[in-house]
């Protein structure tokens, strides 16, 4: 049984892959954050490639509890010892800025220094150690860089498809998520103190668009 876990990291192009690339792969049983949830081994199919794309499998950088990326990694290795792993890293400063931006977009009110101190878990900056342990726990690990996706998306996606063992599908290059300037983020942070948060309205409609996309994709697959 072929099992591949795409574990993120957060803010490294996972949503783009989950919406515009992975659903188009042939002979792939797909589970992902934006789509069909993965409930465990009973969901896997023997005659297909099982692809589970869930960025929380690399842990939440906003969590201080003991169920970290390392405990998750141990569980995955124990339950799925023959699974393959796809992981994407990103320049650490760029990653932090993107995570903070996401925090503000979802209603956060802390300044960046406050966020670093009170919300973000600095242990999640241990990219090198994490990569080393992933390679020790799993036989096949594809390590990518987010910057590769930005500079050469065709090559990036081909590497993923080659690793999975499928042909590169027809797909569109889409920018997922609106990018805010530092000034816009600061204005939004201040507005987040209001009783009704503007970002909640934005994400409500974004969720509706996501559901519509996957419904259309499912119906198209049924026709094919």
Short mmCIF file of the C-alpha atoms (twelve columns), coordinates in Angstrom:
data_MODEL
# 
_entry.id   MODEL 
# 
loop_
_atom_site.group_PDB 
_atom_site.id 
_atom_site.type_symbol 
_atom_site.label_atom_id 
_atom_site.label_alt_id 
_atom_site.label_comp_id 
_atom_site.label_asym_id 
_atom_site.label_seq_id 
_atom_site.Cartn_x 
_atom_site.Cartn_y 
_atom_site.Cartn_z 
_atom_site.pdbx_PDB_model_num 
ATOM 1   C CA . UNK A 1   0.000   0.000  0.000   1 
ATOM 2   C CA . UNK A 2   1.438   3.356  -1.069  1 
ATOM 3   C CA . UNK A 3   1.109   6.077  1.588   1 
ATOM 4   C CA . UNK A 4   2.519   9.593  1.258   1 
ATOM 5   C CA . UNK A 5   2.224   12.309 3.867   1 
ATOM 6   C CA . UNK A 6   2.609   15.921 2.776   1 
ATOM 7   C CA . UNK A 7   3.127   17.600 6.153   1 
ATOM 8   C CA . UNK A 8   3.590   21.271 5.260   1 
ATOM 9   C CA . UNK A 9   5.088   23.328 6.827   1 
ATOM 10  C CA . UNK A 10  2.412   25.955 7.301   1 
ATOM 11  C CA . UNK A 11  2.687   28.904 4.894   1 
ATOM 12  C CA . UNK A 12  4.797   27.064 2.323   1 
ATOM 13  C CA . UNK A 13  2.309   26.740 -0.538  1 
ATOM 14  C CA . UNK A 14  0.270   23.889 0.917   1 
ATOM 15  C CA . UNK A 15  -3.111  25.455 0.131   1 
ATOM 16  C CA . UNK A 16  -2.117  26.037 -3.489  1 
ATOM 17  C CA . UNK A 17  -1.155  22.370 -3.872  1 
ATOM 18  C CA . UNK A 18  -4.282  21.163 -2.071  1 
ATOM 19  C CA . UNK A 19  -6.610  23.227 -4.249  1 
ATOM 20  C CA . UNK A 20  -5.011  23.336 -7.677  1 
ATOM 21  C CA . UNK A 21  -2.573  20.425 -8.060  1 
ATOM 22  C CA . UNK A 22  -3.300  17.437 -5.816  1 
ATOM 23  C CA . UNK A 23  -7.014  17.077 -6.783  1 
ATOM 24  C CA . UNK A 24  -5.955  16.676 -10.429 1 
ATOM 25  C CA . UNK A 25  -3.539  13.774 -9.826  1 
ATOM 26  C CA . UNK A 26  -4.653  10.501 -11.379 1 
ATOM 27  C CA . UNK A 27  -5.066  7.312  -9.330  1 
ATOM 28  C CA . UNK A 28  -4.559  9.210  -6.081  1 
ATOM 29  C CA . UNK A 29  -6.733  8.838  -2.989  1 
ATOM 30  C CA . UNK A 30  -6.474  12.371 -1.602  1 
ATOM 31  C CA . UNK A 31  -7.095  13.695 1.898   1 
ATOM 32  C CA . UNK A 32  -6.246  17.295 2.732   1 
ATOM 33  C CA . UNK A 33  -6.906  20.219 5.029   1 
ATOM 34  C CA . UNK A 34  -9.239  21.956 2.568   1 
ATOM 35  C CA . UNK A 35  -10.908 18.782 1.337   1 
ATOM 36  C CA . UNK A 36  -11.766 15.277 2.521   1 
ATOM 37  C CA . UNK A 37  -10.589 14.684 6.112   1 
ATOM 38  C CA . UNK A 38  -8.301  11.760 6.951   1 
ATOM 39  C CA . UNK A 39  -9.730  9.547  9.695   1 
ATOM 40  C CA . UNK A 40  -7.099  6.827  9.818   1 
ATOM 41  C CA . UNK A 41  -5.959  3.616  8.214   1 
ATOM 42  C CA . UNK A 42  -9.529  2.543  7.383   1 
ATOM 43  C CA . UNK A 43  -9.664  5.349  4.789   1 
ATOM 44  C CA . UNK A 44  -6.702  4.034  2.795   1 
ATOM 45  C CA . UNK A 45  -7.105  2.195  -0.515  1 
ATOM 46  C CA . UNK A 46  -4.818  -0.618 -1.610  1 
ATOM 47  C CA . UNK A 47  -5.112  -0.031 -5.349  1 
ATOM 48  C CA . UNK A 48  -4.384  3.708  -5.221  1 
ATOM 49  C CA . UNK A 49  -1.674  6.063  -4.029  1 
ATOM 50  C CA . UNK A 50  -2.867  7.472  -0.712  1 
ATOM 51  C CA . UNK A 51  -1.844  11.116 -0.352  1 
ATOM 52  C CA . UNK A 52  -2.520  12.845 2.963   1 
ATOM 53  C CA . UNK A 53  -1.772  16.579 2.806   1 
ATOM 54  C CA . UNK A 54  -2.233  18.126 6.252   1 
ATOM 55  C CA . UNK A 55  0.159   20.845 7.406   1 
ATOM 56  C CA . UNK A 56  -0.748  20.340 11.060  1 
ATOM 57  C CA . UNK A 57  1.102   17.020 10.847  1 
ATOM 58  C CA . UNK A 58  4.280   19.089 11.175  1 
ATOM 59  C CA . UNK A 59  2.901   20.544 14.401  1 
ATOM 60  C CA . UNK A 60  1.381   23.893 15.240  1 
ATOM 61  C CA . UNK A 61  3.880   26.720 15.810  1 
ATOM 62  C CA . UNK A 62  1.219   28.399 17.948  1 
ATOM 63  C CA . UNK A 63  0.945   25.534 20.426  1 
ATOM 64  C CA . UNK A 64  2.905   25.155 23.639  1 
ATOM 65  C CA . UNK A 65  1.554   21.719 24.568  1 
ATOM 66  C CA . UNK A 66  3.601   18.535 24.486  1 
ATOM 67  C CA . UNK A 67  1.957   17.158 21.355  1 
ATOM 68  C CA . UNK A 68  4.616   18.712 19.147  1 
ATOM 69  C CA . UNK A 69  5.864   17.962 15.650  1 
ATOM 70  C CA . UNK A 70  8.157   15.356 17.183  1 
ATOM 71  C CA . UNK A 71  5.415   13.421 18.965  1 
ATOM 72  C CA . UNK A 72  3.350   13.538 15.773  1 
ATOM 73  C CA . UNK A 73  6.361   12.287 13.790  1 
ATOM 74  C CA . UNK A 74  6.824   9.403  16.231  1 
ATOM 75  C CA . UNK A 75  3.162   8.421  15.902  1 
ATOM 76  C CA . UNK A 76  3.260   8.537  12.109  1 
ATOM 77  C CA . UNK A 77  6.425   6.416  12.021  1 
ATOM 78  C CA . UNK A 78  4.836   3.881  14.350  1 
ATOM 79  C CA . UNK A 79  1.501   3.649  12.537  1 
ATOM 80  C CA . UNK A 80  2.806   4.048  8.960   1 
ATOM 81  C CA . UNK A 81  6.454   2.886  8.973   1 
ATOM 82  C CA . UNK A 82  6.620   2.558  5.175   1 
ATOM 83  C CA . UNK A 83  5.095   5.946  4.415   1 
ATOM 84  C CA . UNK A 84  6.886   8.569  2.354   1 
ATOM 85  C CA . UNK A 85  7.167   12.156 3.535   1 
ATOM 86  C CA . UNK A 86  7.021   15.463 1.654   1 
ATOM 87  C CA . UNK A 87  8.105   18.513 3.651   1 
ATOM 88  C CA . UNK A 88  8.712   22.092 2.556   1 
ATOM 89  C CA . UNK A 89  10.780  24.605 4.497   1 
ATOM 90  C CA . UNK A 90  11.068  28.353 4.041   1 
ATOM 91  C CA . UNK A 91  13.493  31.148 4.875   1 
ATOM 92  C CA . UNK A 92  12.953  31.570 8.611   1 
ATOM 93  C CA . UNK A 93  12.471  35.342 8.617   1 
ATOM 94  C CA . UNK A 94  10.043  35.144 5.710   1 
ATOM 95  C CA . UNK A 95  8.231   32.264 7.424   1 
ATOM 96  C CA . UNK A 96  7.812   34.218 10.659  1 
ATOM 97  C CA . UNK A 97  6.444   37.249 8.826   1 
ATOM 98  C CA . UNK A 98  3.962   35.089 6.919   1 
ATOM 99  C CA . UNK A 99  2.790   33.354 10.103  1 
ATOM 100 C CA . UNK A 100 2.338   36.684 11.848  1 
ATOM 101 C CA . UNK A 101 0.393   38.013 8.879   1 
ATOM 102 C CA . UNK A 102 -1.887  34.972 9.069   1 
ATOM 103 C CA . UNK A 103 -2.364  35.588 12.788  1 
ATOM 104 C CA . UNK A 104 -3.514  39.169 12.125  1 
ATOM 105 C CA . UNK A 105 -5.747  38.093 9.240   1 
ATOM 106 C CA . UNK A 106 -7.549  35.688 11.560  1 
ATOM 107 C CA . UNK A 107 -8.277  38.354 14.160  1 
ATOM 108 C CA . UNK A 108 -5.069  38.682 16.182  1 
ATOM 109 C CA . UNK A 109 -4.345  41.852 18.118  1 
ATOM 110 C CA . UNK A 110 -0.777  41.433 19.383  1 
ATOM 111 C CA . UNK A 111 2.106   43.416 17.914  1 
ATOM 112 C CA . UNK A 112 4.854   41.340 16.290  1 
ATOM 113 C CA . UNK A 113 7.127   41.360 19.399  1 
ATOM 114 C CA . UNK A 114 4.157   40.413 21.591  1 
ATOM 115 C CA . UNK A 115 3.198   37.637 19.184  1 
ATOM 116 C CA . UNK A 116 6.731   36.219 19.198  1 
ATOM 117 C CA . UNK A 117 6.738   36.210 22.992  1 
ATOM 118 C CA . UNK A 118 3.195   35.087 23.783  1 
ATOM 119 C CA . UNK A 119 1.952   33.071 20.787  1 
ATOM 120 C CA . UNK A 120 4.719   31.696 18.584  1 
ATOM 121 C CA . UNK A 121 6.666   28.670 19.802  1 
ATOM 122 C CA . UNK A 122 10.349  29.264 18.972  1 
ATOM 123 C CA . UNK A 123 11.003  25.524 19.057  1 
ATOM 124 C CA . UNK A 124 9.417   25.385 15.604  1 
ATOM 125 C CA . UNK A 125 12.406  27.162 14.092  1 
ATOM 126 C CA . UNK A 126 14.467  23.963 14.427  1 
ATOM 127 C CA . UNK A 127 14.248  23.140 10.711  1 
ATOM 128 C CA . UNK A 128 17.630  21.416 10.520  1 
ATOM 129 C CA . UNK A 129 17.001  19.061 13.456  1 
ATOM 130 C CA . UNK A 130 13.505  18.283 12.242  1 
ATOM 131 C CA . UNK A 131 14.733  17.393 8.749   1 
ATOM 132 C CA . UNK A 132 17.448  15.164 10.226  1 
ATOM 133 C CA . UNK A 133 14.993  13.215 12.378  1 
ATOM 134 C CA . UNK A 134 12.465  12.847 9.562   1 
ATOM 135 C CA . UNK A 135 15.156  11.203 7.447   1 
ATOM 136 C CA . UNK A 136 16.018  8.894  10.321  1 
ATOM 137 C CA . UNK A 137 12.406  7.839  10.898  1 
ATOM 138 C CA . UNK A 138 11.287  7.416  7.272   1 
ATOM 139 C CA . UNK A 139 13.038  5.737  4.338   1 
ATOM 140 C CA . UNK A 140 12.001  8.294  1.719   1 
ATOM 141 C CA . UNK A 141 11.739  12.012 2.479   1 
ATOM 142 C CA . UNK A 142 11.412  14.724 -0.150  1 
ATOM 143 C CA . UNK A 143 12.705  18.034 1.218   1 
ATOM 144 C CA . UNK A 144 11.734  21.173 -0.703  1 
ATOM 145 C CA . UNK A 145 12.084  24.922 -0.314  1 
ATOM 146 C CA . UNK A 146 9.194   27.357 -0.624  1 
ATOM 147 C CA . UNK A 147 11.479  29.696 -2.538  1 
ATOM 148 C CA . UNK A 148 11.733  27.001 -5.244  1 
ATOM 149 C CA . UNK A 149 7.964   27.087 -5.664  1 
ATOM 150 C CA . UNK A 150 8.052   30.865 -6.140  1 
ATOM 151 C CA . UNK A 151 11.003  30.939 -8.554  1 
ATOM 152 C CA . UNK A 152 10.288  27.800 -10.599 1 
ATOM 153 C CA . UNK A 153 6.843   26.297 -9.859  1 
ATOM 154 C CA . UNK A 154 6.998   23.880 -12.796 1 
ATOM 155 C CA . UNK A 155 10.172  22.233 -11.512 1 
ATOM 156 C CA . UNK A 156 8.876   22.238 -7.936  1 
ATOM 157 C CA . UNK A 157 5.627   20.495 -8.869  1 
ATOM 158 C CA . UNK A 158 7.456   18.022 -11.122 1 
ATOM 159 C CA . UNK A 159 9.667   16.999 -8.195  1 
ATOM 160 C CA . UNK A 160 6.581   16.319 -6.117  1 
ATOM 161 C CA . UNK A 161 4.857   14.343 -8.882  1 
ATOM 162 C CA . UNK A 162 7.999   12.297 -9.582  1 
ATOM 163 C CA . UNK A 163 8.263   11.498 -5.870  1 
ATOM 164 C CA . UNK A 164 4.604   10.473 -5.696  1 
ATOM 165 C CA . UNK A 165 4.951   8.480  -8.911  1 
ATOM 166 C CA . UNK A 166 2.358   10.233 -11.068 1 
ATOM 167 C CA . UNK A 167 2.327   12.374 -14.204 1 
ATOM 168 C CA . UNK A 168 2.294   16.146 -13.819 1 
ATOM 169 C CA . UNK A 169 -1.341  17.219 -14.335 1 
ATOM 170 C CA . UNK A 170 -2.689  20.301 -16.039 1 
ATOM 171 C CA . UNK A 171 -2.902  22.997 -13.393 1 
ATOM 172 C CA . UNK A 172 -3.070  26.751 -12.965 1 
ATOM 173 C CA . UNK A 173 -0.562  28.844 -11.048 1 
ATOM 174 C CA . UNK A 174 -2.692  30.697 -8.524  1 
ATOM 175 C CA . UNK A 175 -1.723  32.970 -5.670  1 
ATOM 176 C CA . UNK A 176 -3.631  31.813 -2.615  1 
ATOM 177 C CA . UNK A 177 -4.377  34.403 0.035   1 
ATOM 178 C CA . UNK A 178 -4.143  38.169 -0.124  1 
ATOM 179 C CA . UNK A 179 -0.772  39.669 0.798   1 
ATOM 180 C CA . UNK A 180 -0.873  42.661 3.136   1 
ATOM 181 C CA . UNK A 181 1.774   45.351 3.548   1 
ATOM 182 C CA . UNK A 182 3.160   46.107 7.021   1 
ATOM 183 C CA . UNK A 183 1.012   49.243 7.145   1 
ATOM 184 C CA . UNK A 184 -2.132  47.330 6.157   1 
ATOM 185 C CA . UNK A 185 -1.415  44.685 8.796   1 
ATOM 186 C CA . UNK A 186 -1.027  47.338 11.482  1 
ATOM 187 C CA . UNK A 187 -4.343  48.946 10.494  1 
ATOM 188 C CA . UNK A 188 -6.011  45.534 10.495  1 
ATOM 189 C CA . UNK A 189 -4.464  44.682 13.885  1 
ATOM 190 C CA . UNK A 190 -5.985  47.830 15.388  1 
ATOM 191 C CA . UNK A 191 -9.344  47.123 13.737  1 
ATOM 192 C CA . UNK A 192 -9.270  43.626 15.222  1 
ATOM 193 C CA . UNK A 193 -9.989  45.209 18.615  1 
ATOM 194 C CA . UNK A 194 -13.470 46.079 17.353  1 
ATOM 195 C CA . UNK A 195 -16.368 43.794 18.409  1 
ATOM 196 C CA . UNK A 196 -17.050 42.760 14.791  1 
ATOM 197 C CA . UNK A 197 -13.822 41.723 13.078  1 
ATOM 198 C CA . UNK A 198 -13.509 42.543 9.385   1 
ATOM 199 C CA . UNK A 199 -11.390 39.451 8.801   1 
ATOM 200 C CA . UNK A 200 -14.147 37.147 10.009  1 
ATOM 201 C CA . UNK A 201 -16.334 38.383 7.165   1 
ATOM 202 C CA . UNK A 202 -13.501 37.865 4.672   1 
ATOM 203 C CA . UNK A 203 -12.825 34.298 5.805   1 
ATOM 204 C CA . UNK A 204 -16.520 33.452 5.794   1 
ATOM 205 C CA . UNK A 205 -16.702 34.205 2.069   1 
ATOM 206 C CA . UNK A 206 -13.318 32.552 1.460   1 
ATOM 207 C CA . UNK A 207 -14.676 29.354 3.064   1 
ATOM 208 C CA . UNK A 208 -17.702 29.478 0.788   1 
ATOM 209 C CA . UNK A 209 -15.413 29.810 -2.256  1 
ATOM 210 C CA . UNK A 210 -13.338 26.827 -1.089  1 
ATOM 211 C CA . UNK A 211 -16.404 24.626 -0.640  1 
ATOM 212 C CA . UNK A 212 -17.689 25.628 -4.077  1 
ATOM 213 C CA . UNK A 213 -14.321 24.756 -5.649  1 
ATOM 214 C CA . UNK A 214 -14.216 21.273 -4.136  1 
ATOM 215 C CA . UNK A 215 -17.839 20.567 -4.989  1 
ATOM 216 C CA . UNK A 216 -17.135 21.474 -8.618  1 
ATOM 217 C CA . UNK A 217 -13.964 19.358 -8.616  1 
ATOM 218 C CA . UNK A 218 -15.788 16.352 -7.151  1 
ATOM 219 C CA . UNK A 219 -18.590 16.617 -9.704  1 
ATOM 220 C CA . UNK A 220 -16.062 16.878 -12.548 1 
ATOM 221 C CA . UNK A 221 -14.208 13.772 -11.329 1 
ATOM 222 C CA . UNK A 222 -17.496 11.877 -11.220 1 
ATOM 223 C CA . UNK A 223 -18.177 12.786 -14.849 1 
ATOM 224 C CA . UNK A 224 -14.736 11.623 -15.948 1 
# 
